[in-house]
Coordinates of C-alpha atoms in Angstrom, one line a residue:
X1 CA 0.0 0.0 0.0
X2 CA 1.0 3.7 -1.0
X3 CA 2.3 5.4 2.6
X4 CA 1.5 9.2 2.2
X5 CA 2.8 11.9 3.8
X6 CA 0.5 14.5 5.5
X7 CA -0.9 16.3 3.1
X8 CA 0.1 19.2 4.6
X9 CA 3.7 18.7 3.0
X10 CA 2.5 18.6 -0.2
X11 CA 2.8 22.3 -1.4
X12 CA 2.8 21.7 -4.8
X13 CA -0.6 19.5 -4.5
X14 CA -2.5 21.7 -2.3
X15 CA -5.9 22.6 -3.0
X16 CA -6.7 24.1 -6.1
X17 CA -2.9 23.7 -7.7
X18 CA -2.8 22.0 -10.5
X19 CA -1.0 18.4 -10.0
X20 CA 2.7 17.7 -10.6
X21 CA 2.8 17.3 -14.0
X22 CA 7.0 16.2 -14.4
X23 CA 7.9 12.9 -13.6
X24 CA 11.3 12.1 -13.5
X25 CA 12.5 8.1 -13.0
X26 CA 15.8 6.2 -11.8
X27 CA 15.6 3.0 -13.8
X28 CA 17.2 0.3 -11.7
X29 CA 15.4 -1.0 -9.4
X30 CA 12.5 1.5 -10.0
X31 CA 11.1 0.8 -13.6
X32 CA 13.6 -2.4 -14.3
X33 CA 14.9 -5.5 -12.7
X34 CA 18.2 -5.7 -13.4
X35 CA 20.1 -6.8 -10.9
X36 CA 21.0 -10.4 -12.4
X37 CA 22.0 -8.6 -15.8
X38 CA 24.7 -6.5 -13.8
X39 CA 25.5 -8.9 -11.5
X40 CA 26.2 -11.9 -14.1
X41 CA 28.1 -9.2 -16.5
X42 CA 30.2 -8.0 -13.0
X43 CA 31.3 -11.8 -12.6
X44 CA 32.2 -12.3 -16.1
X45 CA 34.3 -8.9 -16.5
X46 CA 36.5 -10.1 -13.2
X47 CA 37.1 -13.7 -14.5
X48 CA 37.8 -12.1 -17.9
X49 CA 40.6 -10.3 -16.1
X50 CA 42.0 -12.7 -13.9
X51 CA 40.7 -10.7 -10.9
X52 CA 38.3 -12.4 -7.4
X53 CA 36.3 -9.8 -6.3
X54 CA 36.9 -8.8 -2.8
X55 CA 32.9 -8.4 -1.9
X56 CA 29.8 -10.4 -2.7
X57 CA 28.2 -10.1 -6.0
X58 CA 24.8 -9.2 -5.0
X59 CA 22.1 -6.7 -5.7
X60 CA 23.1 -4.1 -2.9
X61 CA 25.9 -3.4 -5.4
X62 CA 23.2 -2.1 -8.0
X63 CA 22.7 1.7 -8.4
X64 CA 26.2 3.6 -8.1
X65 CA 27.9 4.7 -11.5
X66 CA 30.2 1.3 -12.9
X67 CA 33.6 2.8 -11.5
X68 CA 32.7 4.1 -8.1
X69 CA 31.3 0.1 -8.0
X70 CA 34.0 -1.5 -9.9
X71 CA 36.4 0.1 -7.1
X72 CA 34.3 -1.4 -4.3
X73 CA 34.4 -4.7 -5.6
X74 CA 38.3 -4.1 -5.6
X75 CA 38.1 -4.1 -1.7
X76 CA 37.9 0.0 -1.7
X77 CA 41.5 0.6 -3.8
X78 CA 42.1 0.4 -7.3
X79 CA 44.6 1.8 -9.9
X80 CA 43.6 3.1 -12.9
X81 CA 44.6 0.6 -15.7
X82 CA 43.0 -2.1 -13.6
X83 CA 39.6 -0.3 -13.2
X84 CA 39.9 0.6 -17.0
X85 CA 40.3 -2.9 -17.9
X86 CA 37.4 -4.1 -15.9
X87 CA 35.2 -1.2 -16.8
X88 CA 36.2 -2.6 -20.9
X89 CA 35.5 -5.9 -19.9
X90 CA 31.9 -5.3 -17.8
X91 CA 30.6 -3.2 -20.8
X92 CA 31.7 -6.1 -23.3
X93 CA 29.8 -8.4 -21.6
X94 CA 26.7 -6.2 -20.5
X95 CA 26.6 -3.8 -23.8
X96 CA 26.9 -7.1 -25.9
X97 CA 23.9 -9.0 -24.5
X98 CA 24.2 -9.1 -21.2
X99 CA 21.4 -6.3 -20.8
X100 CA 19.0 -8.5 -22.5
X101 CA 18.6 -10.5 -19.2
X102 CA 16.8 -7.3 -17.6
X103 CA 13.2 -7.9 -16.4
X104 CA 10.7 -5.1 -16.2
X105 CA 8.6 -4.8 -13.1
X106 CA 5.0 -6.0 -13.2
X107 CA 3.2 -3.3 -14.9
X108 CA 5.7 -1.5 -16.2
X109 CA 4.3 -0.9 -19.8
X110 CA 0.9 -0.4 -19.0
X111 CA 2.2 2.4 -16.3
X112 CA 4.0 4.5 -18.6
X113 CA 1.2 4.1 -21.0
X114 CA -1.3 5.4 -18.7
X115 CA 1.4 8.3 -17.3
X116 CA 2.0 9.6 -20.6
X117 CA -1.1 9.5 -21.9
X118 CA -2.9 11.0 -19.1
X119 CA -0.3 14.3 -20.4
X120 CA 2.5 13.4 -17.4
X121 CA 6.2 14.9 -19.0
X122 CA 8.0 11.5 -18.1
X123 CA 12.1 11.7 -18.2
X124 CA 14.3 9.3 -17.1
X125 CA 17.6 10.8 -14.7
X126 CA 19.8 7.5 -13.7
X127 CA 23.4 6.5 -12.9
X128 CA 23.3 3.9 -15.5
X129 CA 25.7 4.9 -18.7
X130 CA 23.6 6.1 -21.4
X131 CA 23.8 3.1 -24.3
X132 CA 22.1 0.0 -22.1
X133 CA 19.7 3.0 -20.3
X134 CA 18.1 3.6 -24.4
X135 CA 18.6 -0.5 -25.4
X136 CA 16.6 -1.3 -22.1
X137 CA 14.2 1.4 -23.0
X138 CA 13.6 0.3 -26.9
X139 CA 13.3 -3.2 -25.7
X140 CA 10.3 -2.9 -24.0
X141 CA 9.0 -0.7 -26.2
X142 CA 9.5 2.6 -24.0
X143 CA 12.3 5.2 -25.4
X144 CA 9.1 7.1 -27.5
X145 CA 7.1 7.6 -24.0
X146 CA 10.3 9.7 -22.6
X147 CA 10.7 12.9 -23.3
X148 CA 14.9 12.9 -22.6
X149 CA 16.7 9.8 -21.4
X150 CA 19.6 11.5 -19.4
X151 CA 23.0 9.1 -17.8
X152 CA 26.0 10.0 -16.1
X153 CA 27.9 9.8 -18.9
X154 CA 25.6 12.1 -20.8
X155 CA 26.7 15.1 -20.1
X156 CA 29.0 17.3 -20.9
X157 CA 30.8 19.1 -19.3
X158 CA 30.1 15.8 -16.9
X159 CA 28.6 15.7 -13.9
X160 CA 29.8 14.3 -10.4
X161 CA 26.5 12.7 -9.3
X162 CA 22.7 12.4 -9.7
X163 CA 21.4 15.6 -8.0
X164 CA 23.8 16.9 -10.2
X165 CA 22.3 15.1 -13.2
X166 CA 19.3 16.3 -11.8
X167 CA 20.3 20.0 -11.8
X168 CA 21.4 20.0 -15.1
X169 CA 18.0 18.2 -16.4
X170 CA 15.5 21.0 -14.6
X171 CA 17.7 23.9 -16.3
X172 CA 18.2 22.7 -19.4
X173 CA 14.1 21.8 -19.9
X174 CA 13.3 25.0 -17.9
X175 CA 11.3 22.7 -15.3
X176 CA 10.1 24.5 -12.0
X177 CA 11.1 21.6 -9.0
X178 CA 7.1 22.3 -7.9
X179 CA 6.0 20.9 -11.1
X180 CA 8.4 17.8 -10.5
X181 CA 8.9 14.4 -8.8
X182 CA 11.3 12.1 -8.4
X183 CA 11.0 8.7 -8.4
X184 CA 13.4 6.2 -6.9
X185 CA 14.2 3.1 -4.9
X186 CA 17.0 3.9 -2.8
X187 CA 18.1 7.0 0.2
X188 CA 20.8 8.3 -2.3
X189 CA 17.7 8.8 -4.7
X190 CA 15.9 11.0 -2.6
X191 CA 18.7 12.9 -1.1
X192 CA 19.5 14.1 -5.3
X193 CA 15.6 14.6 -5.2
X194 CA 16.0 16.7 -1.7
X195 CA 19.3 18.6 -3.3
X196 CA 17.4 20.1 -6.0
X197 CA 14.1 20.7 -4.0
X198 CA 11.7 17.9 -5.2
X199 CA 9.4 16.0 -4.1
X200 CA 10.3 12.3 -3.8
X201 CA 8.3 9.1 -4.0
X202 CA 10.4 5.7 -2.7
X203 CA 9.9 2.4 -5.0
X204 CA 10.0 -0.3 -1.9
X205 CA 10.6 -3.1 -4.7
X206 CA 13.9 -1.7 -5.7
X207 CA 17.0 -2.5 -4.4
X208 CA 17.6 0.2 -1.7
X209 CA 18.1 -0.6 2.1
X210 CA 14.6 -0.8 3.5
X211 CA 15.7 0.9 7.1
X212 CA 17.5 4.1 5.4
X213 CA 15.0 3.9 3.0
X214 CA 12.2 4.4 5.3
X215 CA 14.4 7.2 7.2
X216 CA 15.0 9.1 4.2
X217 CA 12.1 12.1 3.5
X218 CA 10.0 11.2 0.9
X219 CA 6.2 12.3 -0.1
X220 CA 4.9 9.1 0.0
X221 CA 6.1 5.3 -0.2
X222 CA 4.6 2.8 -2.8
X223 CA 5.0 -0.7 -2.9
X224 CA 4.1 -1.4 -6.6
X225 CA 3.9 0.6 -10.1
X226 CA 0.2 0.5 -10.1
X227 CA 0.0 1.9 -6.8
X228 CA 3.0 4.7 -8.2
X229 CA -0.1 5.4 -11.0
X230 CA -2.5 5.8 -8.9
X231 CA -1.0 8.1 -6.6
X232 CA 0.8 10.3 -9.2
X233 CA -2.6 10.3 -11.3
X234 CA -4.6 11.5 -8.0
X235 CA -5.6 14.9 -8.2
X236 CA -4.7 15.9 -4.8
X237 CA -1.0 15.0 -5.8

């Protein structure tokens, strides 16, 4: 069940303001599953090089940007040329199919669908690089729905982080942050949301620790997409 917040916290969907009509999405963990893509393409890019990993390959790994990960699967120290050949060998294995094994959440095309048709602006704002974010996208049929599809690696000059990402995204598309939402499944999600002023809604399916996840501010919790419909199709929202 959806977990609102007061509705006296909800400035942008007081009484008689028109509802937020931006929607802005992390993708993993939020609108895909794609922790055993990742995770299998993470194990083949460290056999590839020779290398054990020094942690467990498992889905709490899923959400950072690949070299900030790569380097914590490296025990917390890496040189360059080792993190470069890992990096070379993870997208190898996860731009050249590995992607494919991504699963989208129940719902997931029907939910957009509905979102976009009901006049919602939808973006998507994640860590992932840019080429497996669009070939995830087109495979389920998706890119059209988005109005920009924005990655790390996107930008340029580039950016350090997502509320960052996020900063450059509401400039550049001349979005007011009462207009907006953010979407996402983990605390780091809605402190980029909470750097730039918006309001944030936490997946619980996704991959983000449930404790900090529930600490973290947030204008309501969801536990599916349908529910994430209803709530950002409500008028009051």
């Amino acid at each position: 069940m959806s977990e609102p917040v007061p509705e006296t916290s909800r400035t942008a969907g007081a009484a008689g303001a028109a509802p937020r009509s931006v929607l802005l999405f992390d993708l993993d963990g939020t609108l895909v599953d794609s922790a055993p893509s990742i995770l299998e393409s993470f194990r083949l890019a460290f056999a590839a090089c020779g290398i054990e990993p020094a942690v467990a390959l498992d889905a709490r790994l899923i959400g950072p940007p690949l070299r900030p990960t790569l380097t914590r699967l490296l025990g917390g120290e890496a040189d360059a040329p080792t993190l470069d050949r890992l990096a070379s060998a993870f997208r190898d294995a996860y731009d050249g199919g590995g992607w494919r094994a991504t699963v989208a959440y129940p719902g997931l095309e029907a939910v957009v669908g509905r979102l976009a048709d009901a006049g919602r602006r939808l973006f998507v704002v994640t860590n992932k690089r840019l080429t497996p974010t669009r070939l995830i996208l087109d495979h389920f049929g998706l890119g059209p729905r988005f109005e920009a599809v924005y990655a790390l690696d996107a930008f340029e000059p580039p950016v350090a982080d997502k509320a960052a990402a996020l900063a450059v995204v509401l400039a550049r598309h001349g979005l007011a942050a009462a207009d907006c939402v953010y979407i996402g499944d983990t605390p780091e999600d809605a402190a980029a949301a909470a750097a730039n002023d918006l309001a944030f809604i936490a997946a619980g399916w996704g991959y983000g620790d449930p404790a900090r996840l529930a600490a973290a501010a947030a204008q309501a919790r969801v536990g599916t997409l349908a529910e994430l419909a209803e709530l950002l199709l409500a008028p009051e929202f």
